[in-house]
PDB file of C-alpha atoms in Angstrom:
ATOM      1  CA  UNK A   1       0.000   0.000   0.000  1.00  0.00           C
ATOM      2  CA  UNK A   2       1.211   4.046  -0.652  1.00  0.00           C
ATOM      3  CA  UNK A   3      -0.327   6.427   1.023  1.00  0.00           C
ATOM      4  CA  UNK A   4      -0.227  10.137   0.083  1.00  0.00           C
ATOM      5  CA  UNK A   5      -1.193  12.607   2.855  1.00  0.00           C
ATOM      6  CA  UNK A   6      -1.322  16.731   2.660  1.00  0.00           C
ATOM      7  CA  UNK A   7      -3.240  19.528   3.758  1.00  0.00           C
ATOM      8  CA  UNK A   8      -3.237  23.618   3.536  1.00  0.00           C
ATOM      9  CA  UNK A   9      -5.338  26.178   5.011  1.00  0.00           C
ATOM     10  CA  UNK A  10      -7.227  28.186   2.716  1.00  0.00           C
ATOM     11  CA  UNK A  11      -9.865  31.434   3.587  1.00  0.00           C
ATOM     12  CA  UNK A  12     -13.726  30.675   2.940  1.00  0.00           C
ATOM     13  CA  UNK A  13     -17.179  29.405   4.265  1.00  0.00           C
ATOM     14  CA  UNK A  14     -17.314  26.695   4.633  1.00  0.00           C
ATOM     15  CA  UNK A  15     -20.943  26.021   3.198  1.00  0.00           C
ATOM     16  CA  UNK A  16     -19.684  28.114  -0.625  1.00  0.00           C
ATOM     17  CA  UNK A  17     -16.201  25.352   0.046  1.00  0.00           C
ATOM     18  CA  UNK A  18     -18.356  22.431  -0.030  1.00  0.00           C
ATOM     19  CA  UNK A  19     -20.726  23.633  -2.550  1.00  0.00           C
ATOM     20  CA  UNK A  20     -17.950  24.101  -5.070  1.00  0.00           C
ATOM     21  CA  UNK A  21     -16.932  20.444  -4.224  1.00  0.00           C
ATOM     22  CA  UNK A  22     -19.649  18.997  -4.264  1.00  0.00           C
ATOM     23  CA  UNK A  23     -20.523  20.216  -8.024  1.00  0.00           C
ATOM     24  CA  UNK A  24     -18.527  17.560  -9.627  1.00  0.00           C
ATOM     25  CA  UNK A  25     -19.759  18.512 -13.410  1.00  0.00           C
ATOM     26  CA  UNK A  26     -18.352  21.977 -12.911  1.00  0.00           C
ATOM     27  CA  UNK A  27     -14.721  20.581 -11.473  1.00  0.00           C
ATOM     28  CA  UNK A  28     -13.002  21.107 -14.572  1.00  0.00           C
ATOM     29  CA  UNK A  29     -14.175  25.308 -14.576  1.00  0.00           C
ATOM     30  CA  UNK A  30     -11.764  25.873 -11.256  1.00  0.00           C
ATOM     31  CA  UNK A  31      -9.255  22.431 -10.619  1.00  0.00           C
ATOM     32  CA  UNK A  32      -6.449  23.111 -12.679  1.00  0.00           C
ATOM     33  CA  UNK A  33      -5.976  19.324 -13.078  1.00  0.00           C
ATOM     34  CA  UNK A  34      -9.316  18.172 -13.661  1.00  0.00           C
ATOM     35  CA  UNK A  35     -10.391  17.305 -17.860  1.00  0.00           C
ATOM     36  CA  UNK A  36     -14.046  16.003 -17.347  1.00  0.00           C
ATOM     37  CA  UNK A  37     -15.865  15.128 -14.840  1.00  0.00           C
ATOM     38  CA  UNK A  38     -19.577  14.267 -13.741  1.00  0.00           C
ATOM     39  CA  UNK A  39     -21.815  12.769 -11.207  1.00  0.00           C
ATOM     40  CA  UNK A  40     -24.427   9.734 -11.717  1.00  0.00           C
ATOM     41  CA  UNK A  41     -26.479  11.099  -9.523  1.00  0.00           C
ATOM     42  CA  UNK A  42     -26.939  12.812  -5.953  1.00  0.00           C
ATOM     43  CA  UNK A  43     -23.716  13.555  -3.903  1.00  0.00           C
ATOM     44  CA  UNK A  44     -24.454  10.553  -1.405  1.00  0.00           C
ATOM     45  CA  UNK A  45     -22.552   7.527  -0.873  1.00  0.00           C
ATOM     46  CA  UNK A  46     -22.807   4.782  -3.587  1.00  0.00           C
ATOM     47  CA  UNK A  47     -23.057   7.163  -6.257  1.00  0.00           C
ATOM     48  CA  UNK A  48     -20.675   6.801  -8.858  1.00  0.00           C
ATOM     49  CA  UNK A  49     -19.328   8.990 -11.544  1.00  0.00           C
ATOM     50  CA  UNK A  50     -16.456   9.355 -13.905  1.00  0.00           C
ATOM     51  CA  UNK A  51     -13.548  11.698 -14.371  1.00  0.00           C
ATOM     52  CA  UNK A  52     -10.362  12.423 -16.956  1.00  0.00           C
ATOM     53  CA  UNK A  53      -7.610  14.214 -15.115  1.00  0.00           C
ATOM     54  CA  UNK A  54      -5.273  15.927 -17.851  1.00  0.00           C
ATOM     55  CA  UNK A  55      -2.751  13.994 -18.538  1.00  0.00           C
ATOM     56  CA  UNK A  56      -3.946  10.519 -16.802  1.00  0.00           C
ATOM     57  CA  UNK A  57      -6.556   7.717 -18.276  1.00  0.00           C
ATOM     58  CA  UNK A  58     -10.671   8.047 -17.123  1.00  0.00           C
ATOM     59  CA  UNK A  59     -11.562   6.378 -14.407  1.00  0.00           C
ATOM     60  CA  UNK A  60     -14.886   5.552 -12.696  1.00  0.00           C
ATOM     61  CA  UNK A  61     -15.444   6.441  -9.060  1.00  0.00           C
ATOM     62  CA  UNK A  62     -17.719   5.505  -6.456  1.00  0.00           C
ATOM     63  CA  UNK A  63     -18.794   8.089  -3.785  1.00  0.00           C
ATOM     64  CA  UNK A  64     -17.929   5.667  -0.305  1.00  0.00           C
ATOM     65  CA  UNK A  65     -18.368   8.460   2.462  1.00  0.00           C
ATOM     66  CA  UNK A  66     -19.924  11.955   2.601  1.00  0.00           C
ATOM     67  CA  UNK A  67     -20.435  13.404   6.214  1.00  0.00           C
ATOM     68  CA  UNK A  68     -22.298  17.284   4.657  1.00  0.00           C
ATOM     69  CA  UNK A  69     -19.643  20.460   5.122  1.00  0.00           C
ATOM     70  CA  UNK A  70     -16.689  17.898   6.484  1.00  0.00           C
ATOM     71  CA  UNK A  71     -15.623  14.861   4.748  1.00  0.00           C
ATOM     72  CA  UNK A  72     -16.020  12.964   1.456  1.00  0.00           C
ATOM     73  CA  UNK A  73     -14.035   9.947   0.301  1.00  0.00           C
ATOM     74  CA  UNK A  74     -14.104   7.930  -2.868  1.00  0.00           C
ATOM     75  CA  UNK A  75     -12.403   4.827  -4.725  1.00  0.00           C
ATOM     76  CA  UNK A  76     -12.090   3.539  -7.630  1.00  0.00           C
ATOM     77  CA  UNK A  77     -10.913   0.021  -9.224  1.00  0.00           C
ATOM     78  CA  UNK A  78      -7.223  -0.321 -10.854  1.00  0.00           C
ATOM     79  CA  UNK A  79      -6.127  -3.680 -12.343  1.00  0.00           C
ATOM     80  CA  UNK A  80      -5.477  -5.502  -9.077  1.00  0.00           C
ATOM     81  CA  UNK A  81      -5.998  -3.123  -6.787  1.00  0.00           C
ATOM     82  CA  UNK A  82      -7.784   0.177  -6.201  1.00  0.00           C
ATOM     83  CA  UNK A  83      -7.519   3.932  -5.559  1.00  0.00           C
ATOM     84  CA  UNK A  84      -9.277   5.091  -2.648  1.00  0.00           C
ATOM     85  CA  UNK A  85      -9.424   9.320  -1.662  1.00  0.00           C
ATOM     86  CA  UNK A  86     -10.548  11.300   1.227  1.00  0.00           C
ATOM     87  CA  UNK A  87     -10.889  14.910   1.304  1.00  0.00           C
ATOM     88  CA  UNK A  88     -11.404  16.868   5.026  1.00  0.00           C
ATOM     89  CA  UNK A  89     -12.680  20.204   5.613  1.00  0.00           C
ATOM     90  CA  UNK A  90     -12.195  21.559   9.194  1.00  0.00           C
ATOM     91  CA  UNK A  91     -13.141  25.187  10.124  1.00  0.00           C
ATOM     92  CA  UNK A  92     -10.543  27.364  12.086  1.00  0.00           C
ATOM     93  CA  UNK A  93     -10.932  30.782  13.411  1.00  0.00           C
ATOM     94  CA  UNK A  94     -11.577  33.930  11.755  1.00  0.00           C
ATOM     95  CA  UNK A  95     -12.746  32.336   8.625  1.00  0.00           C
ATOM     96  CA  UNK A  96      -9.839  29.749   7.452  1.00  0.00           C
ATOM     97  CA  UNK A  97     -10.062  25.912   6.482  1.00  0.00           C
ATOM     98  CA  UNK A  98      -8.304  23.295   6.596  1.00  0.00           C
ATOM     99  CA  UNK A  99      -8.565  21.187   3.794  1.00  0.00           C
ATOM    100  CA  UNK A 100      -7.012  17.667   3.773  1.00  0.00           C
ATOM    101  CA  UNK A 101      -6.618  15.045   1.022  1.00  0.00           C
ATOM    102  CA  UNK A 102      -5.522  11.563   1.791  1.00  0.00           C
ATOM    103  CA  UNK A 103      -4.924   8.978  -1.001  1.00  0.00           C
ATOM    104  CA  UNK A 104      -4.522   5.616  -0.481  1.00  0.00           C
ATOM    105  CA  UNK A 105      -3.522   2.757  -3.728  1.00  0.00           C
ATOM    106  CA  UNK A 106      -3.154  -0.600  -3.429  1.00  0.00           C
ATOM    107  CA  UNK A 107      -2.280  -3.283  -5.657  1.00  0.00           C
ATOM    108  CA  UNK A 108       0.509  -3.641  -8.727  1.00  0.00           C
ATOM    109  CA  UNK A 109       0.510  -0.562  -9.209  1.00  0.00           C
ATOM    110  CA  UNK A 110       1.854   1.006  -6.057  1.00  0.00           C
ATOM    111  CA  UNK A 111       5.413   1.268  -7.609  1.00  0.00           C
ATOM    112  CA  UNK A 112       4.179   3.622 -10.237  1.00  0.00           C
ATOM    113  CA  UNK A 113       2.382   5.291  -7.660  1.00  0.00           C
ATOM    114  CA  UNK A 114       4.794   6.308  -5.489  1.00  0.00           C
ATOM    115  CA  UNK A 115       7.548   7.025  -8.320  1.00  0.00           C
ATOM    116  CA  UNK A 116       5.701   8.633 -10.847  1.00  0.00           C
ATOM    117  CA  UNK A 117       1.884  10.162  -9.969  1.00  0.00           C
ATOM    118  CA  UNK A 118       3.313  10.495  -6.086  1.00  0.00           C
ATOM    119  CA  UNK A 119       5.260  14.100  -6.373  1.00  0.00           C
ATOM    120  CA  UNK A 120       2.389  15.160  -9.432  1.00  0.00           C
ATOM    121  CA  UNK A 121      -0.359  14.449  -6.867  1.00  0.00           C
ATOM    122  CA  UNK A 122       1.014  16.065  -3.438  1.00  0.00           C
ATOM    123  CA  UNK A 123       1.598  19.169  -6.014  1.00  0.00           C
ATOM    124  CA  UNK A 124      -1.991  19.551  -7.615  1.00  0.00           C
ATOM    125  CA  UNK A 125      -3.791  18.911  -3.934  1.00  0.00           C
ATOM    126  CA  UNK A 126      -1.982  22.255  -3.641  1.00  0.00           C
ATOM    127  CA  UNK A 127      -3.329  24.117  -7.046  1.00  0.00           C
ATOM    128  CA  UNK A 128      -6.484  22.488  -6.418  1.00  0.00           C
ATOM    129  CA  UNK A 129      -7.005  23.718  -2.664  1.00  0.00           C
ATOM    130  CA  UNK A 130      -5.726  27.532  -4.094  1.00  0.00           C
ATOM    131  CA  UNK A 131      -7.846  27.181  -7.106  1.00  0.00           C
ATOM    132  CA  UNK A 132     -10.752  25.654  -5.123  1.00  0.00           C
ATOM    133  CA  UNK A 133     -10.562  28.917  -2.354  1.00  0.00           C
ATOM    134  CA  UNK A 134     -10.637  31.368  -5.449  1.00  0.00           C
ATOM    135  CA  UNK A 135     -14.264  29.739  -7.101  1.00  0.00           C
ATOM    136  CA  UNK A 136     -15.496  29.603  -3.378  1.00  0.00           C
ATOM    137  CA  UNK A 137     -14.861  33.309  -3.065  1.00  0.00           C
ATOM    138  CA  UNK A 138     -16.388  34.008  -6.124  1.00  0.00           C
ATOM    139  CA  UNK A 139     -20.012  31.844  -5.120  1.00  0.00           C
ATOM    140  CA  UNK A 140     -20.011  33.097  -1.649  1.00  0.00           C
TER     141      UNK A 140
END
């Protein structure tokens, strides 16, 4: 197993935060690293959905935890193994968040993981999180 673990702070509410999230069609408007993306459905656990990062394959995801304005997690299938993502939002004073992502892979493919999509990952959580505070700003 790899696991991948960072987190910023960024400035927001945390209601316009997870209502940019939680908009998965419109990802690709705001995350930097995000191609397509869309939503089969509600925002509610077992719901899957599909997205094309730029530069990596498609894959489809399924929606395995959603706790409203705090947490949601996801995972999807690789050959012999799987991907599986959280992504925390804790409020601090005076206005800030804390927003934490936490990958996990498992399987063959851990090697390529950790050499390859590791370094590429831990730097897009941060243009996403920067990216992500801008659009929340902008629906607030």
């Amino acid at each position: 197993m790899y696991e991948l673990r960072a987190d910023a702070v960024i400035v927001g509410e945390l209601a316009a935060v997870w209502a940019v999230v939680t908009d998965v069609g419109r990802w690709p408007e705001w995350d930097p690293h995000e191609d397509q993306a869309r939503l089969d459905g509600e925002f509610v656990v077992g719901t899957t959905g599909w997205v094309k990062q730029k530069g990596n394959p498609a894959a489809v995801f399924t929606l395995t935890e959603v706790v409203p304005e705090r947490r949601w997690a996801s995972e999807c299938k690789l050959p012999g193994g799987k991907l599986w993502g959280s992504n925390d939002y804790e409020a601090l004073p005076g206005g800030r968040i804390r927003c934490t992502r936490t990958v996990r892979v498992t399987g063959p493919l851990v090697p390529l993981f950790r050499f390859h999509f590791g370094r590429k990952m831990r730097r897009d959580f941060f243009r996403t999180w920067s990216a992500l505070e801008q659009r929340a700003k902008q629906s607030a």
